[in-house]
PDB file of C-alpha atoms in Angstrom:
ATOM      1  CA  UNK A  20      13.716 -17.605  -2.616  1.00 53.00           C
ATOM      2  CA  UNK A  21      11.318 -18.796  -5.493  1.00 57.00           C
ATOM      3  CA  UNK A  22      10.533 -22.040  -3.570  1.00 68.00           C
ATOM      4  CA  UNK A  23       8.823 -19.589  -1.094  1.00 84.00           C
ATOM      5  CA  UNK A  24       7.206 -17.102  -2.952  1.00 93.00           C
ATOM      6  CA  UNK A  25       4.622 -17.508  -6.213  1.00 95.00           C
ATOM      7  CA  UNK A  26       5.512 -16.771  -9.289  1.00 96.00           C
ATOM      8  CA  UNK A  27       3.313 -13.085  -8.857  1.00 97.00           C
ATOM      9  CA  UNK A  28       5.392 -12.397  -5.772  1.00 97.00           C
ATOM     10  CA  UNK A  29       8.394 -12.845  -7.530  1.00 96.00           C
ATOM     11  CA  UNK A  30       6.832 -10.534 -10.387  1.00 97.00           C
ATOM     12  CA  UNK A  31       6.153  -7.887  -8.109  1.00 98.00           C
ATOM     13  CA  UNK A  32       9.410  -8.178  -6.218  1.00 96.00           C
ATOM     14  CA  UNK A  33      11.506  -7.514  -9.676  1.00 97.00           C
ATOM     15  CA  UNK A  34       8.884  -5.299 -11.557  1.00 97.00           C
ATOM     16  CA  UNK A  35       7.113  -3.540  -8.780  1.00 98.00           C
ATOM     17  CA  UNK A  36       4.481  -1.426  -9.565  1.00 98.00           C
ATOM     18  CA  UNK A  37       3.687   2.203  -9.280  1.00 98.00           C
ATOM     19  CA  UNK A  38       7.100   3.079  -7.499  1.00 98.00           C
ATOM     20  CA  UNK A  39       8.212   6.434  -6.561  1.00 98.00           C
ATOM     21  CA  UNK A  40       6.588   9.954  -4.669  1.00 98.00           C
ATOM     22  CA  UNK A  41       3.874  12.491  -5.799  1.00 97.00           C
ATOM     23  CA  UNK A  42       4.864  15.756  -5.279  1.00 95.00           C
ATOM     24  CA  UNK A  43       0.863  16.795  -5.047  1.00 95.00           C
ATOM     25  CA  UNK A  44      -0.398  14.147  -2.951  1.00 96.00           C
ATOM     26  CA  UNK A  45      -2.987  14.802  -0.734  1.00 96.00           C
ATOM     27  CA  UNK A  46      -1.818  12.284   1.795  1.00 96.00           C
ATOM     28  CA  UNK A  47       1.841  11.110   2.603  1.00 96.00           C
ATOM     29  CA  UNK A  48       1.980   8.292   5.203  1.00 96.00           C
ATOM     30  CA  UNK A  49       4.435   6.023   6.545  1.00 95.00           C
ATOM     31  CA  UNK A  50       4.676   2.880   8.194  1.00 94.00           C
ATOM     32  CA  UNK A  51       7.356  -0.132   9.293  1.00 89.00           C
ATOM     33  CA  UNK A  52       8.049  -3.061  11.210  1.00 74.00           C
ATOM     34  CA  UNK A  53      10.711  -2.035  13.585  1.00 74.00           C
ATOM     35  CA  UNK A  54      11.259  -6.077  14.308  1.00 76.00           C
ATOM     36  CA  UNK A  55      12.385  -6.784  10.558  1.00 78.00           C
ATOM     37  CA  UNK A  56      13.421  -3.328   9.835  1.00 85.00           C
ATOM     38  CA  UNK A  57      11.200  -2.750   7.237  1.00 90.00           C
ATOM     39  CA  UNK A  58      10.033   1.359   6.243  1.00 94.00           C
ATOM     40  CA  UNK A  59       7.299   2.291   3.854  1.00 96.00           C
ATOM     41  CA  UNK A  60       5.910   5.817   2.522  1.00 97.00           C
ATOM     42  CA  UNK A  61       2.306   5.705   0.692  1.00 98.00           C
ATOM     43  CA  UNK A  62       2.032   9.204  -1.166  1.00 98.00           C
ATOM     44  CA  UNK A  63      -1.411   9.363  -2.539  1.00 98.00           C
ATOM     45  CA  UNK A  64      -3.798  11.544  -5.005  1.00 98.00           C
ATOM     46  CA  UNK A  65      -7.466  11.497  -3.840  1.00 97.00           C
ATOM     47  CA  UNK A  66     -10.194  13.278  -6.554  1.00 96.00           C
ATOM     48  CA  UNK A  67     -14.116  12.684  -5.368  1.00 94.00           C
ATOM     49  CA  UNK A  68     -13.508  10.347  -2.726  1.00 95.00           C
ATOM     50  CA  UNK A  69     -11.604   8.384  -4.676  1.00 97.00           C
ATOM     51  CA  UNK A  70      -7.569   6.967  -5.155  1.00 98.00           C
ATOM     52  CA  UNK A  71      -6.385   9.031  -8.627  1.00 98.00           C
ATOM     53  CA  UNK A  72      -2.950   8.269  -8.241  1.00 98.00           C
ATOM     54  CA  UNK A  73      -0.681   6.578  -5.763  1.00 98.00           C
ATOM     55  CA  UNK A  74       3.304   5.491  -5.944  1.00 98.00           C
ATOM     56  CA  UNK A  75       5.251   4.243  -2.820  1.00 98.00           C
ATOM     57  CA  UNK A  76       8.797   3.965  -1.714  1.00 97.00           C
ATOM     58  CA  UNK A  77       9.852   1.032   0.307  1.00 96.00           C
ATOM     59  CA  UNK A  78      12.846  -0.400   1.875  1.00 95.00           C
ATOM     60  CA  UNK A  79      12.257  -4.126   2.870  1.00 93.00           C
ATOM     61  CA  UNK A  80      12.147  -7.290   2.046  1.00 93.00           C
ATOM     62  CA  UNK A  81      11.182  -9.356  -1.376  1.00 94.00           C
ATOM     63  CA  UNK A  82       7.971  -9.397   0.387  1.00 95.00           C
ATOM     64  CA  UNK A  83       7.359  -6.199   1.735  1.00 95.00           C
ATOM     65  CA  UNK A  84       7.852  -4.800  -1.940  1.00 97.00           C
ATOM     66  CA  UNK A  85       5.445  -7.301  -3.312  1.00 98.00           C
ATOM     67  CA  UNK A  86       2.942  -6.737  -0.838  1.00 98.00           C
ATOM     68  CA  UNK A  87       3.644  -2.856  -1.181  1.00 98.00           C
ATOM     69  CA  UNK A  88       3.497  -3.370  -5.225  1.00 98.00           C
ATOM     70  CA  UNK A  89      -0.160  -5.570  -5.004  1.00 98.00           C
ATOM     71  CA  UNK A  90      -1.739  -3.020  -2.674  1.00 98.00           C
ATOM     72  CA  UNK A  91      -1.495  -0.029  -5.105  1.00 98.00           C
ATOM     73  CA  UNK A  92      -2.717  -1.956  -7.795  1.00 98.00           C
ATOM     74  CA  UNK A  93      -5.735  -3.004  -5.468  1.00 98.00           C
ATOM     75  CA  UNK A  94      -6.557   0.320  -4.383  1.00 98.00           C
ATOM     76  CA  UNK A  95      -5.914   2.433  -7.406  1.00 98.00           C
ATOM     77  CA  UNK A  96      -9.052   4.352  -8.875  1.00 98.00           C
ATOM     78  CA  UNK A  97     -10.776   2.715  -5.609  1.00 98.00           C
ATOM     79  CA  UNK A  98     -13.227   4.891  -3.324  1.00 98.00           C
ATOM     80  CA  UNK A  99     -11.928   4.994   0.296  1.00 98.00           C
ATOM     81  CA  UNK A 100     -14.650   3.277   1.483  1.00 98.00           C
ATOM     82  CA  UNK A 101     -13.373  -0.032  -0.305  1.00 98.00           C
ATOM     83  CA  UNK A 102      -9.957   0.676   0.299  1.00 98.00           C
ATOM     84  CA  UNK A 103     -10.704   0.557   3.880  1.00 98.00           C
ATOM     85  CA  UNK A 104     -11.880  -2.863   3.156  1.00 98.00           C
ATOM     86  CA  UNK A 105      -9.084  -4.136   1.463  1.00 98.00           C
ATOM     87  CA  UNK A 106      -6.414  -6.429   4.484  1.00 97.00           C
ATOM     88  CA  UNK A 107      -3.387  -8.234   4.773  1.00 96.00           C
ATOM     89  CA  UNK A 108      -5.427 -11.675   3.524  1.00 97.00           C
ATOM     90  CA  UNK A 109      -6.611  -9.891   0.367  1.00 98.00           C
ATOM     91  CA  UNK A 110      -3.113  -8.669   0.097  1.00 98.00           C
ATOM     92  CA  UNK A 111      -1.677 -12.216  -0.015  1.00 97.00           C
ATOM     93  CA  UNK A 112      -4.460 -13.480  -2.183  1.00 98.00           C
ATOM     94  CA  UNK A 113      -3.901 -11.208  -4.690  1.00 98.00           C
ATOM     95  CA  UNK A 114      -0.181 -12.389  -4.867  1.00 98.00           C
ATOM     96  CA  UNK A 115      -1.258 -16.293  -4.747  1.00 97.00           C
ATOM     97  CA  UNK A 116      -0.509 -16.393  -1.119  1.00 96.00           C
ATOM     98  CA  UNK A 117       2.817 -15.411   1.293  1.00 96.00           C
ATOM     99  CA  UNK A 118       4.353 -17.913   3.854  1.00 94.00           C
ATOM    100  CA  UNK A 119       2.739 -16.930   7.093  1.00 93.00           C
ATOM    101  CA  UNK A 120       6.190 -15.741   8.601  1.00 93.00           C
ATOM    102  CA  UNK A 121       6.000 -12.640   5.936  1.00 94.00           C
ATOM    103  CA  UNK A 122       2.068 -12.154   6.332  1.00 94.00           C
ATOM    104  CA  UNK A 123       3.073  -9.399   8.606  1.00 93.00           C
ATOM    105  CA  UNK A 124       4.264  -7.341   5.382  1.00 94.00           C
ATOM    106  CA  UNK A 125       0.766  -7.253   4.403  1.00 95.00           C
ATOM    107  CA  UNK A 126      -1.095  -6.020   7.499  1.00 95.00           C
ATOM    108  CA  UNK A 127       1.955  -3.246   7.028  1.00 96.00           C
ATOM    109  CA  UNK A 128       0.017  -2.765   3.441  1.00 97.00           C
ATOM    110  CA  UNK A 129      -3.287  -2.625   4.544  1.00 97.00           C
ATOM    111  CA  UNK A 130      -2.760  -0.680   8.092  1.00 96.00           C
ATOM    112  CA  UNK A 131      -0.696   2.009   5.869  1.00 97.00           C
ATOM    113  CA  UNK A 132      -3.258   2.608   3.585  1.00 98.00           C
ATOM    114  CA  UNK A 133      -5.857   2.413   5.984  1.00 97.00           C
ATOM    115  CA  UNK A 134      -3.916   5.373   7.862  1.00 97.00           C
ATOM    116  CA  UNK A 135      -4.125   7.150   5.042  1.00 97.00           C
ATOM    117  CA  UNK A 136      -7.484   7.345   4.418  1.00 97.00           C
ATOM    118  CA  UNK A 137      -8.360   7.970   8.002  1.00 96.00           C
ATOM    119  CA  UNK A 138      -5.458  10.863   7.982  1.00 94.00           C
ATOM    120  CA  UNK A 139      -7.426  12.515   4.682  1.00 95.00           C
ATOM    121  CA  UNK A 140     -11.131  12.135   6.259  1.00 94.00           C
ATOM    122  CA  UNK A 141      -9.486  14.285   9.284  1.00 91.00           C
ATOM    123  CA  UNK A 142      -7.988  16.395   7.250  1.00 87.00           C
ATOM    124  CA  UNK A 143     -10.904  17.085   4.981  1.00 84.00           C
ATOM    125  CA  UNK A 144     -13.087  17.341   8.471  1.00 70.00           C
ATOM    126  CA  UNK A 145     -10.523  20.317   9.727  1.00 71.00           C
ATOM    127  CA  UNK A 146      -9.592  17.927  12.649  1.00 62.00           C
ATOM    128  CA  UNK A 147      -5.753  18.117  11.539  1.00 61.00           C
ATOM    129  CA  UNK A 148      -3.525  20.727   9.367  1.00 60.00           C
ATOM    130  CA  UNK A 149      -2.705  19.440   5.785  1.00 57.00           C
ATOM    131  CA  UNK A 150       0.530  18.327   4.816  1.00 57.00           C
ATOM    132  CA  UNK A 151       2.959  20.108   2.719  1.00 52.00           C
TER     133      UNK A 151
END
């Protein structure tokens, strides 16, 4: 596996980052790759527009974790506006690159927490009911 990944993947995959749920979290979404079988939940604190906290539970791949790990630590105390700029090639940047075959766990990143901010703005519009 480490011929494949850099060494920030492999940091990510055995120290990920911000793991675990939010019992107040504003927005809870999930996402997955039913052709890999991978399954991820964003749960995520917004205060002024803006991430507070975030944590996420995955079960995937080395990569999907990584690319899960790097994404919170991209977004976190980000306003929604740049975290709906953030994609799956910033995503693999930030962790020194992916092979292509596992670039797909990063557009799961990026389309996940672009899901979420879309699901808050409707929420906060009174288009949909809150969670919880």
């Amino acid at each position: 596996m480490s011929e494949l990944y850099s060494a920030k993947v492999l940091d990510h995959v055995n120290n990920p980052r911000n793991v675990g749920s939010l019992e107040d979290a504003d927005v809870v979404v999930q996402a997955g790759d039913p052709n890999c079988g991978d399954a991820l939940v964003f749960f995520i604190k917004i205060e002024n527009d803006m991430i507070r906290d975030i944590k996420f539970l995955i079960k995937g791949c080395g990569a999907a974790i990584a690319t899960s790990s790097i994404a919170t630590e991209l977004v976190m105390r980000k306003t929604l506006d740049e975290v709906l700029t953030l994609n799956d090639q910033k995503i693999a940047t930030a962790l020194d690159g992916l092979p292509e075959e596992k670039m797909h766990c990063s557009n799961m990143a990026a389309s996940a927490l672009h899901a979420a901010v879309q699901q808050y703005r409707s929420t906060q519009a009174g288009k949909t009911a809150p969670i919880g």
